[in-house]
Amino acid sequence: MSILDYLLLVVAGFGAGLIGYVTGLASVVSYPALLAVGLPPIAANVTNTVALVSVGIGSLGQSGRILLDGDRRRLVGGGVAALIGGSIGAVVLLLAPADSFKVTVPYLVAIASIALLLQPRLRDLASHHVDRPWIWYVGLAVVSIYGGYFGAGAGIMLLALALIFTSESLWRATLLKSLFLGIANLVAALLFAVSGPVHWTAALAMAIGCLAGGWCGPPTVKRLPAAPLRIAVGIAGLGLAVWLGVDG
């Protein structure tokens, strides 16, 4: 890869970190950027997972202290669920044939993009605010499996889950999303570091951008109109799904 490729990854990483915090769809930006610089699908996916760990580090470094004011048992239980789910997802990816992953990716991206476009409807369900701990933990584990396997749209799924099955506010739910997806990504990244085809130079370049984007996410979300960004990324994600399907 050229110097321009690495600069592209840094910029894409920043966009992924920022958009990932605002919309939960970081991989719709970061994954195609890795494909664009020449990485094959499996290598792009595991490299993407490693790089996205820094999104959670950046956003939690900015506002993570807020989480400590809530139910710490929920944090511990959620962390365990995310740890287990992320591990399972990473193992599934490493054991699955490369061709099956290539076939699956367009559908995963399409589902994530549709989830993004439907996000307001999912947020409307938050008005119920009914605490159902077992559903929350099981749902978190399932989303973390998906996050460890691919992850595009996992943030939206987890945010909706937190708003429906816990009494957390939207602000705290967003931080919970960053924390638990960060854990799922971290454990998957550790497994990929040992067994996966990680492109470390590309991962480092993207991680630098992701760290900066994640750090800027909490203050930026208060200033930018989220709806136009959400719609634009959702439409772009559907376009990406079509392109991946045709190209595959």
XYZ file of N, CA and C in Angstrom:
744
model
N 0.840 -1.202 0.000
C 0.000 0.000 0.000
C 0.873 1.249 0.000
N 0.360 2.307 -0.611
C 1.091 3.560 -0.700
C 0.813 4.456 0.503
N 1.569 5.559 0.583
C 1.342 6.528 1.657
C -0.068 7.110 1.564
N -0.543 7.316 0.342
C -1.904 7.827 0.159
C -2.941 6.847 0.701
N -2.671 5.556 0.548
C -3.579 4.541 1.094
C -3.653 4.654 2.613
N -2.508 4.834 3.255
C -2.491 4.939 4.717
C -3.181 6.223 5.186
N -2.990 7.302 4.448
C -3.689 8.542 4.783
C -5.189 8.368 4.626
N -5.606 7.652 3.587
C -7.023 7.357 3.395
C -7.585 6.589 4.582
N -6.813 5.639 5.092
C -7.277 4.839 6.227
C -7.396 5.680 7.497
N -6.468 6.619 7.704
C -6.559 7.501 8.865
C -7.827 8.352 8.782
N -8.075 8.929 7.606
C -9.265 9.762 7.415
C -10.536 8.920 7.554
N -10.530 7.741 6.934
C -11.693 6.850 7.034
C -11.908 6.414 8.483
N -10.813 6.190 9.200
C -10.931 5.819 10.607
C -11.568 6.914 11.434
N -11.189 8.163 11.157
C -11.811 9.279 11.876
C -13.313 9.321 11.588
N -13.664 9.177 10.306
C -15.075 9.169 9.948
C -15.816 8.006 10.581
N -15.178 6.843 10.614
C -15.793 5.670 11.223
C -15.999 5.877 12.718
N -14.996 6.462 13.389
C -15.129 6.704 14.823
C -16.230 7.679 15.137
N -16.309 8.751 14.365
C -17.328 9.760 14.598
C -18.715 9.245 14.254
N -18.848 8.652 13.060
C -20.140 8.128 12.632
C -20.550 6.941 13.489
N -19.567 6.145 13.904
C -19.878 5.011 14.767
C -20.466 5.441 16.088
N -19.966 6.534 16.648
C -20.522 7.020 17.909
C -21.914 7.594 17.703
N -22.095 8.351 16.617
C -23.371 9.013 16.377
C -24.441 8.033 15.930
N -24.079 7.100 15.034
C -25.083 6.240 14.411
C -24.915 4.765 14.722
N -23.747 4.358 15.188
C -23.519 2.938 15.444
C -23.181 2.151 14.202
N -22.756 2.796 13.122
C -22.495 2.104 11.871
C -21.083 2.395 11.376
N -20.111 2.234 12.251
C -18.726 2.557 11.905
C -18.213 1.711 10.753
N -18.574 0.431 10.723
C -18.012 -0.467 9.722
C -18.452 -0.148 8.305
N -19.563 0.570 8.147
C -19.983 0.947 6.803
C -18.984 1.932 6.194
N -18.228 2.638 7.048
C -17.184 3.533 6.567
C -15.829 2.827 6.533
N -15.486 2.140 7.617
C -14.139 1.583 7.745
C -13.918 0.344 6.887
N -14.895 -0.542 6.821
C -14.717 -1.794 6.073
C -14.480 -1.555 4.580
N -15.327 -0.745 3.895
C -15.044 -0.510 2.468
C -13.737 0.222 2.224
N -13.298 1.043 3.181
C -12.009 1.718 3.021
C -10.873 0.703 2.992
N -10.969 -0.319 3.828
C -9.948 -1.363 3.839
C -9.990 -2.186 2.553
N -11.189 -2.425 2.043
C -11.298 -3.108 0.759
C -10.701 -2.252 -0.355
N -10.924 -0.937 -0.265
C -10.474 -0.028 -1.320
C -8.951 0.014 -1.445
N -8.240 -0.229 -0.339
C -6.773 -0.197 -0.409
C -6.187 -1.563 -0.725
N -7.048 -2.537 -1.026
C -6.564 -3.806 -1.545
C -6.620 -5.001 -0.624
N -7.171 -4.870 0.593
C -7.252 -6.022 1.482
C -8.388 -6.943 1.049
N -8.203 -8.270 1.077
C -9.287 -9.205 0.783
C -10.318 -9.189 1.905
N -11.530 -9.714 1.661
C -12.621 -9.587 2.635
C -12.301 -10.049 4.047
N -11.723 -11.243 4.203
C -11.446 -11.740 5.554
C -10.408 -10.866 6.254
N -9.320 -10.540 5.564
C -8.278 -9.689 6.154
C -8.830 -8.310 6.477
N -9.691 -7.783 5.607
C -10.292 -6.469 5.861
C -11.178 -6.518 7.097
N -11.898 -7.609 7.269
C -12.810 -7.709 8.406
C -12.064 -7.807 9.734
N -11.059 -8.664 9.806
C -10.333 -8.812 11.073
C -9.508 -7.562 11.373
N -8.953 -6.937 10.331
C -8.217 -5.684 10.528
C -9.156 -4.589 11.003
N -10.350 -4.576 10.462
C -11.373 -3.611 10.867
C -11.726 -3.777 12.341
N -11.901 -5.004 12.769
C -12.253 -5.273 14.171
C -11.153 -4.787 15.113
N -9.907 -5.040 14.750
C -8.780 -4.589 15.573
C -8.765 -3.062 15.662
N -8.953 -2.393 14.529
C -8.891 -0.931 14.508
C -10.029 -0.302 15.290
N -11.224 -0.898 15.233
C -12.390 -0.289 15.868
C -12.357 -0.334 17.391
N -11.436 -1.105 17.951
C -11.293 -1.093 19.417
C -11.027 0.329 19.903
N -10.290 1.094 19.117
C -9.901 2.435 19.554
C -11.067 3.425 19.534
N -12.160 3.101 18.834
C -13.342 3.975 18.883
C -13.897 4.012 20.301
N -14.045 2.813 20.893
C -14.534 2.754 22.266
C -13.591 3.417 23.248
N -12.288 3.257 23.027
C -11.308 3.894 23.909
C -11.445 5.409 23.844
N -11.588 5.932 22.617
C -11.701 7.381 22.459
C -12.951 7.951 23.082
N -14.115 7.335 22.812
C -15.369 7.869 23.332
C -15.476 7.706 24.838
N -15.001 6.577 25.366
C -15.052 6.374 26.813
C -14.028 7.251 27.525
N -12.915 7.517 26.871
C -11.948 8.442 27.450
C -12.514 9.846 27.576
N -13.419 10.202 26.668
C -14.052 11.511 26.694
C -15.154 11.601 27.747
N -16.007 10.578 27.857
C -17.194 10.687 28.717
C -17.474 9.441 29.548
N -16.514 8.525 29.650
C -16.768 7.253 30.298
C -17.064 7.320 31.785
N -16.666 8.395 32.449
C -16.907 8.478 33.899
C -18.388 8.478 34.246
N -19.217 8.897 33.287
C -20.664 8.940 33.521
C -21.199 7.548 33.827
N -20.605 6.517 33.228
C -21.100 5.159 33.427
C -20.948 4.692 34.867
N -19.937 5.180 35.555
C -19.676 4.728 36.921
C -20.725 5.213 37.909
N -21.557 6.159 37.499
C -22.599 6.673 38.390
C -23.848 5.805 38.394
N -23.897 4.788 37.527
C -25.086 3.947 37.421
C -24.916 2.614 38.133
N -25.680 1.618 37.665
C -25.683 0.281 38.243
C -24.423 -0.462 37.810
N -23.495 -0.632 38.724
C -22.222 -1.268 38.370
C -22.392 -2.767 38.150
N -23.400 -3.372 38.764
C -23.644 -4.795 38.510
C -24.049 -5.011 37.062
N -24.822 -4.064 36.515
C -25.205 -4.164 35.108
C -23.980 -4.021 34.215
N -23.041 -3.177 34.614
C -21.822 -3.023 33.830
C -21.019 -4.322 33.813
N -20.897 -4.957 34.978
C -20.129 -6.202 35.065
C -20.826 -7.311 34.283
N -22.141 -7.462 34.499
C -22.884 -8.492 33.782
C -22.867 -8.280 32.283
N -23.029 -7.035 31.869
C -22.980 -6.728 30.445
C -21.605 -6.979 29.858
N -20.567 -6.665 30.638
C -19.212 -6.909 30.168
C -18.952 -8.387 29.936
N -19.453 -9.235 30.829
C -19.292 -10.688 30.676
C -20.035 -11.171 29.433
N -21.272 -10.675 29.236
C -22.052 -11.070 28.055
C -21.356 -10.655 26.774
N -20.811 -9.440 26.753
C -20.104 -8.958 25.565
C -18.836 -9.761 25.319
N -18.147 -10.123 26.391
C -16.924 -10.911 26.283
C -17.207 -12.276 25.662
N -18.250 -12.931 26.156
C -18.611 -14.255 25.637
C -19.072 -14.153 24.182
N -19.947 -13.188 23.913
C -20.471 -13.040 22.562
C -19.400 -12.693 21.551
N -18.518 -11.746 21.896
C -17.445 -11.369 20.980
C -16.519 -12.531 20.676
N -16.250 -13.372 21.682
C -15.383 -14.536 21.478
C -16.021 -15.525 20.511
N -17.315 -15.780 20.698
C -18.016 -16.724 19.813
C -18.025 -16.198 18.378
N -18.325 -14.906 18.216
C -18.363 -14.329 16.884
C -17.028 -14.418 16.172
N -15.943 -14.168 16.896
C -14.613 -14.230 16.298
C -14.265 -15.657 15.882
N -14.612 -16.625 16.716
C -14.325 -18.025 16.392
C -15.114 -18.459 15.155
N -16.385 -18.042 15.087
C -17.205 -18.382 13.917
C -16.572 -17.823 12.646
N -16.101 -16.577 12.702
C -15.482 -15.978 11.529
C -14.221 -16.728 11.110
N -13.388 -17.088 12.088
C -12.134 -17.764 11.772
C -12.355 -19.169 11.221
N -13.440 -19.834 11.647
C -13.705 -21.201 11.213
C -14.523 -21.272 9.933
N -15.252 -20.204 9.614
C -16.112 -20.221 8.430
C -15.262 -20.112 7.171
N -15.638 -20.816 6.109
C -14.910 -20.690 4.837
C -14.952 -19.261 4.317
N -13.890 -18.815 3.660
C -13.811 -17.441 3.162
C -14.935 -17.129 2.191
N -15.308 -18.093 1.349
C -16.362 -17.860 0.368
C -17.700 -17.586 1.043
N -17.960 -18.291 2.151
C -19.235 -18.086 2.834
C -19.299 -16.691 3.436
N -18.163 -16.205 3.926
C -18.145 -14.842 4.464
C -18.403 -13.830 3.362
N -17.780 -14.040 2.203
C -17.942 -13.117 1.090
C -19.394 -13.056 0.641
N -20.086 -14.176 0.694
C -21.498 -14.218 0.306
C -22.366 -13.539 1.361
N -21.974 -13.664 2.630
C -22.792 -13.149 3.730
C -22.698 -11.647 3.892
N -21.537 -11.060 3.588
C -21.291 -9.645 3.861
C -22.361 -8.705 3.304
N -22.774 -8.818 2.024
C -23.772 -7.869 1.508
C -25.067 -7.868 2.315
N -25.486 -9.047 2.774
C -26.717 -9.128 3.546
C -26.555 -8.487 4.922
N -25.385 -8.684 5.530
C -25.134 -8.073 6.835
C -25.123 -6.543 6.725
N -24.476 -6.039 5.673
C -24.422 -4.596 5.470
C -25.808 -4.045 5.191
N -26.608 -4.756 4.391
C -27.962 -4.305 4.074
C -28.831 -4.270 5.324
N -28.745 -5.306 6.151
C -29.527 -5.345 7.384
C -29.140 -4.197 8.305
N -27.832 -3.958 8.424
C -27.354 -2.876 9.275
C -27.835 -1.527 8.765
N -27.823 -1.335 7.452
C -28.238 -0.062 6.871
C -29.728 0.169 7.051
N -30.521 -0.881 6.883
C -31.962 -0.762 7.099
C -32.249 -0.447 8.568
N -31.483 -1.093 9.456
C -31.637 -0.799 10.882
C -31.337 0.662 11.165
N -30.334 1.201 10.488
C -29.996 2.617 10.673
C -31.123 3.519 10.200
N -31.704 3.218 9.041
C -32.797 4.035 8.511
C -34.046 3.944 9.392
N -34.213 2.825 10.087
C -35.376 2.637 10.958
C -35.101 3.035 12.402
N -33.947 3.625 12.648
C -33.554 3.933 14.022
C -34.584 4.766 14.791
N -35.217 5.784 14.190
C -36.210 6.545 14.959
C -37.360 5.687 15.485
N -37.799 4.729 14.686
C -38.881 3.847 15.145
C -38.423 2.995 16.324
N -37.172 2.553 16.258
C -36.640 1.765 17.368
C -36.536 2.612 18.630
N -36.179 3.858 18.455
C -36.064 4.733 19.623
C -37.426 5.019 20.240
N -38.467 5.025 19.414
C -39.810 5.249 19.953
C -40.184 4.186 20.972
N -39.649 2.990 20.798
C -39.940 1.907 21.732
C -39.355 2.184 23.116
N -38.439 3.128 23.198
C -37.806 3.449 24.474
C -38.790 4.029 25.473
N -39.932 4.487 25.010
C -40.908 5.089 25.925
C -41.433 4.079 26.934
N -41.305 2.780 26.622
C -41.769 1.752 27.569
C -40.860 1.690 28.803
N -39.551 1.767 28.588
C -38.577 1.758 29.694
C -38.849 0.668 30.724
N -39.015 -0.548 30.266
C -39.255 -1.669 31.169
C -37.944 -2.432 31.364
N -37.539 -2.596 32.621
C -36.315 -3.330 32.919
C -36.570 -4.830 32.836
N -35.878 -5.500 31.940
C -35.971 -6.944 31.814
C -34.538 -7.471 31.706
N -33.892 -7.700 32.838
C -32.455 -7.998 32.846
C -32.063 -9.188 31.989
N -32.805 -10.294 32.065
C -32.376 -11.492 31.346
C -32.437 -11.290 29.837
N -33.449 -10.552 29.365
C -33.533 -10.262 27.938
C -32.376 -9.357 27.522
N -32.050 -8.391 28.372
C -30.936 -7.480 28.090
C -29.632 -8.236 27.944
N -29.334 -9.146 28.875
C -28.060 -9.857 28.830
C -27.991 -10.841 27.659
N -29.084 -11.552 27.415
C -29.109 -12.486 26.284
C -28.991 -11.715 24.963
N -29.765 -10.636 24.863
C -29.702 -9.824 23.650
C -28.323 -9.234 23.432
N -27.686 -8.780 24.516
C -26.341 -8.212 24.420
C -25.348 -9.264 23.939
N -25.476 -10.483 24.439
C -24.578 -11.555 24.011
C -24.760 -11.855 22.526
N -26.018 -11.874 22.060
C -26.292 -12.165 20.651
C -25.734 -11.064 19.745
N -25.963 -9.804 20.128
C -25.430 -8.695 19.339
C -23.905 -8.720 19.352
N -23.312 -9.119 20.464
C -21.850 -9.190 20.551
C -21.289 -10.302 19.673
N -22.047 -11.388 19.508
C -21.633 -12.435 18.571
C -21.555 -11.848 17.168
N -22.589 -11.113 16.800
C -22.598 -10.456 15.494
C -21.467 -9.433 15.403
N -21.227 -8.699 16.492
C -20.151 -7.721 16.507
C -18.790 -8.354 16.327
N -18.559 -9.503 16.960
C -17.290 -10.198 16.808
C -17.118 -10.800 15.435
N -18.248 -11.136 14.768
C -18.191 -11.749 13.444
C -17.994 -10.705 12.352
N -18.794 -9.630 12.382
C -18.661 -8.575 11.380
C -18.907 -7.215 12.006
N -20.119 -6.961 12.516
C -20.335 -5.802 13.372
C -20.992 -4.582 12.781
N -21.148 -4.478 11.445
C -21.786 -3.289 10.879
C -23.233 -3.194 11.350
N -23.567 -2.117 12.047
C -24.914 -1.945 12.576
C -25.111 -2.511 13.961
N -24.082 -3.163 14.523
C -24.217 -3.732 15.863
C -24.481 -2.645 16.898
N -23.899 -1.460 16.686
C -24.131 -0.362 17.623
C -25.590 0.060 17.668
N -26.238 0.093 16.508
C -27.655 0.456 16.457
C -28.488 -0.595 17.178
N -28.187 -1.865 16.935
C -28.920 -2.952 17.585
C -28.775 -2.879 19.099
N -27.544 -2.635 19.551
C -27.300 -2.579 20.988
C -27.957 -1.357 21.616
N -27.940 -0.226 20.912
C -28.585 0.978 21.432
C -30.084 0.758 21.590
N -30.707 0.173 20.570
C -32.141 -0.113 20.651
C -32.441 -1.080 21.790
N -31.593 -2.086 21.944
C -31.769 -3.064 23.015
C -31.721 -2.392 24.383
N -30.742 -1.508 24.572
C -30.590 -0.823 25.857
C -31.781 0.088 26.141
N -32.275 0.767 25.114
C -33.387 1.695 25.310
C -34.697 0.971 25.560
N -34.849 -0.243 25.031
C -36.091 -0.992 25.195
C -36.121 -1.778 26.500
N -35.019 -2.440 26.837
C -35.037 -3.387 27.949
C -34.300 -2.911 29.194
N -33.886 -1.649 29.231
C -33.377 -1.055 30.463
C -34.013 0.317 30.622
N -33.795 0.928 31.756
C -34.344 2.264 32.012
C -33.301 3.360 31.794
N -32.222 3.036 31.076
C -31.159 4.009 30.851
C -31.619 5.132 29.918
N -31.070 6.322 30.127
C -31.332 7.437 29.226
C -30.610 7.204 27.902
N -30.981 7.977 26.892
C -30.341 7.838 25.581
C -28.843 8.108 25.674
N -28.455 9.111 26.460
C -27.036 9.454 26.580
C -26.243 8.304 27.189
N -26.760 7.733 28.296
C -26.056 6.623 28.932
C -26.111 5.366 28.073
N -27.218 5.165 27.358
C -27.324 4.004 26.467
C -26.278 4.080 25.366
N -26.009 5.273 24.880
C -24.988 5.450 23.855
C -23.611 5.090 24.401
N -23.341 5.479 25.634
C -22.062 5.122 26.249
C -21.964 3.621 26.522
N -23.079 3.022 26.938
C -23.086 1.576 27.142
C -22.775 0.853 25.834
N -23.353 1.352 24.755
C -23.082 0.783 23.431
C -21.586 0.813 23.142
N -20.947 1.944 23.391
C -19.518 2.071 23.125
C -18.704 1.126 24.008
N -19.081 1.008 25.273
C -18.355 0.153 26.205
C -18.450 -1.314 25.809
N -19.674 -1.813 25.620
C -19.852 -3.245 25.397
C -19.398 -3.680 24.010
N -19.605 -2.849 23.001
C -19.071 -3.187 21.687
C -17.549 -3.109 21.686
N -17.014 -2.191 22.493
C -15.564 -2.130 22.633
C -15.005 -3.409 23.225
N -15.708 -3.961 24.211
C -15.275 -5.225 24.818
C -15.362 -6.362 23.807
N -16.489 -6.427 23.070
C -16.651 -7.485 22.064
C -15.573 -7.374 20.992
N -15.301 -6.149 20.561
C -14.257 -5.955 19.555
C -12.872 -6.305 20.097
N -12.636 -5.974 21.361
C -11.323 -6.224 21.956
C -11.021 -7.711 22.056
N -11.985 -8.489 22.551
C -11.723 -9.920 22.692
C -11.594 -10.567 21.324
N -12.398 -10.106 20.348
C -12.260 -10.625 18.987
C -10.905 -10.234 18.409
N -10.481 -8.996 18.669
C -9.192 -8.531 18.155
C -8.044 -9.357 18.729
N -8.129 -9.726 20.001
C -7.080 -10.542 20.611
C -6.996 -11.912 19.949
N -8.159 -12.499 19.636
C -8.163 -13.787 18.946
C -7.622 -13.644 17.531
N -8.008 -12.562 16.865
C -7.522 -12.338 15.503
C -6.011 -12.084 15.490
N -5.511 -11.444 16.538
C -4.081 -11.169 16.605
C -3.275 -12.460 16.615
N -3.853 -13.512 17.177
C -3.171 -14.802 17.262
C -3.440 -15.660 16.028
N -4.699 -15.644 15.559
C -5.096 -16.601 14.521
C -5.565 -15.977 13.221
N -5.800 -14.670 13.182
C -6.381 -14.062 11.994
C -5.364 -13.327 11.144
N -5.698 -13.104 9.851
C -4.780 -12.414 8.933
C -4.865 -10.895 9.077
N -4.452 -10.379 10.236
C -4.532 -8.941 10.485
C -3.434 -8.219 9.708
N -3.797 -7.161 9.011
C -2.805 -6.294 8.345
C -2.491 -5.185 9.351
N -1.383 -5.342 10.085
C -1.130 -4.505 11.255
C -0.865 -3.046 10.904
N -0.207 -2.799 9.794
C 0.066 -1.409 9.419
C -1.233 -0.691 9.081
N -2.113 -1.369 8.341
C -3.415 -0.791 8.014
C -4.249 -0.610 9.275
N -4.183 -1.590 10.187
C -4.937 -1.498 11.437
C -4.477 -0.306 12.257
N -3.160 -0.074 12.318
C -2.631 1.055 13.077
C -3.076 2.381 12.477
N -2.996 2.496 11.146
C -3.407 3.735 10.486
C -4.872 4.038 10.754
N -5.717 3.020 10.626
C -7.142 3.238 10.852
C -7.434 3.480 12.331
N -6.704 2.790 13.213
C -6.928 2.964 14.651
C -6.627 4.384 15.104
N -5.624 5.022 14.508
C -5.309 6.411 14.855
C -6.505 7.304 14.555
N -7.073 7.129 13.357
C -8.253 7.908 13.005
C -9.442 7.573 13.872
N -9.648 6.284 14.161
C -10.776 5.849 14.989
C -10.701 6.434 16.398
N -9.492 6.479 16.951
C -9.305 7.036 18.289
C -9.722 8.504 18.318
N -9.278 9.258 17.315
C -9.630 10.679 17.240
C -11.121 10.859 17.000
N -11.700 10.038 16.120
C -13.127 10.132 15.851
C -13.970 9.770 17.055
N -13.565 8.709 17.772
C -14.285 8.327 18.978
C -14.204 9.395 20.060
N -13.042 10.048 20.182
C -12.866 11.117 21.165
C -13.761 12.315 20.830
N -13.880 12.629 19.557
C -14.691 13.778 19.134
C -16.187 13.474 19.105
N -16.538 12.196 19.195
C -17.936 11.820 19.074
C -18.870 12.448 20.092
N -18.617 12.282 21.414
C -19.543 12.827 22.406
C -19.792 14.326 22.289
N -18.761 15.191 22.163
C -19.064 16.620 22.026
C -19.676 16.980 20.673
N -19.291 16.244 19.628
C -19.804 16.570 18.296
C -21.277 16.238 18.161
N -21.716 15.152 18.804
C -23.112 14.724 18.663
C -24.070 15.774 19.207
N -23.566 16.649 20.080
C -24.405 17.704 20.632
C -24.571 18.867 19.657
N -23.747 18.932 18.620
C -23.738 20.093 17.728
C -24.235 19.784 16.322
N -24.034 18.547 15.849
C -24.410 18.219 14.479
C -25.815 17.625 14.416
N -26.569 17.923 13.355
C -27.881 17.290 13.166
C -27.692 15.820 12.812
N -28.150 14.933 13.674
C -27.893 13.501 13.487
C -28.738 12.898 12.375
N -29.968 13.398 12.181
C -30.882 12.773 11.219
C -30.338 12.782 9.791
N -29.872 13.917 9.258
C -29.332 13.878 7.889
C -28.139 12.939 7.752
N -27.269 12.917 8.769
C -26.115 12.034 8.723
C -26.564 10.575 8.740
N -27.541 10.266 9.595
C -28.058 8.901 9.692
C -28.632 8.440 8.355
N -29.422 9.287 7.721
C -30.050 8.927 6.450
C -28.992 8.754 5.360
N -28.044 9.663 5.316
C -26.996 9.598 4.290
C -26.179 8.310 4.419
N -25.781 7.967 5.654
C -24.984 6.765 5.862
C -25.813 5.515 5.574
N -27.093 5.535 5.944
C -27.963 4.396 5.672
C -28.100 4.128 4.185
N -28.310 5.191 3.418
C -28.429 5.045 1.963
C -27.099 4.573 1.366
N -26.007 5.166 1.865
C -24.693 4.744 1.386
C -24.431 3.275 1.712
N -24.891 2.845 2.884
C -24.720 1.451 3.266
C -25.487 0.505 2.360
N -26.694 0.892 1.968
C -27.457 0.063 1.037
C -26.757 -0.001 -0.321
N -26.197 1.146 -0.747
C -25.434 1.143 -1.989
C -24.226 0.229 -1.903
N -23.556 0.263 -0.748
C -22.403 -0.609 -0.526
C -22.818 -2.078 -0.580
N -23.965 -2.401 0.020
C -24.443 -3.785 0.017
C -24.692 -4.267 -1.410
N -25.293 -3.410 -2.227
C -25.540 -3.772 -3.628
C -24.220 -3.967 -4.353
N -23.264 -3.045 -4.133
C -21.967 -3.151 -4.808
C -21.225 -4.420 -4.412
N -21.240 -4.740 -3.117
C -20.579 -5.955 -2.659
C -21.247 -7.209 -3.235
N -22.594 -7.160 -3.319
C -23.318 -8.299 -3.872
C -23.002 -8.519 -5.339
N -22.938 -7.436 -6.116
C -22.639 -7.552 -7.540
C -21.190 -7.927 -7.754
N -20.288 -7.309 -6.970
C -18.858 -7.562 -7.118
C -18.502 -8.987 -6.691
N -19.274 -9.486 -5.662
C -18.988 -10.837 -5.184
C -19.477 -11.907 -6.122
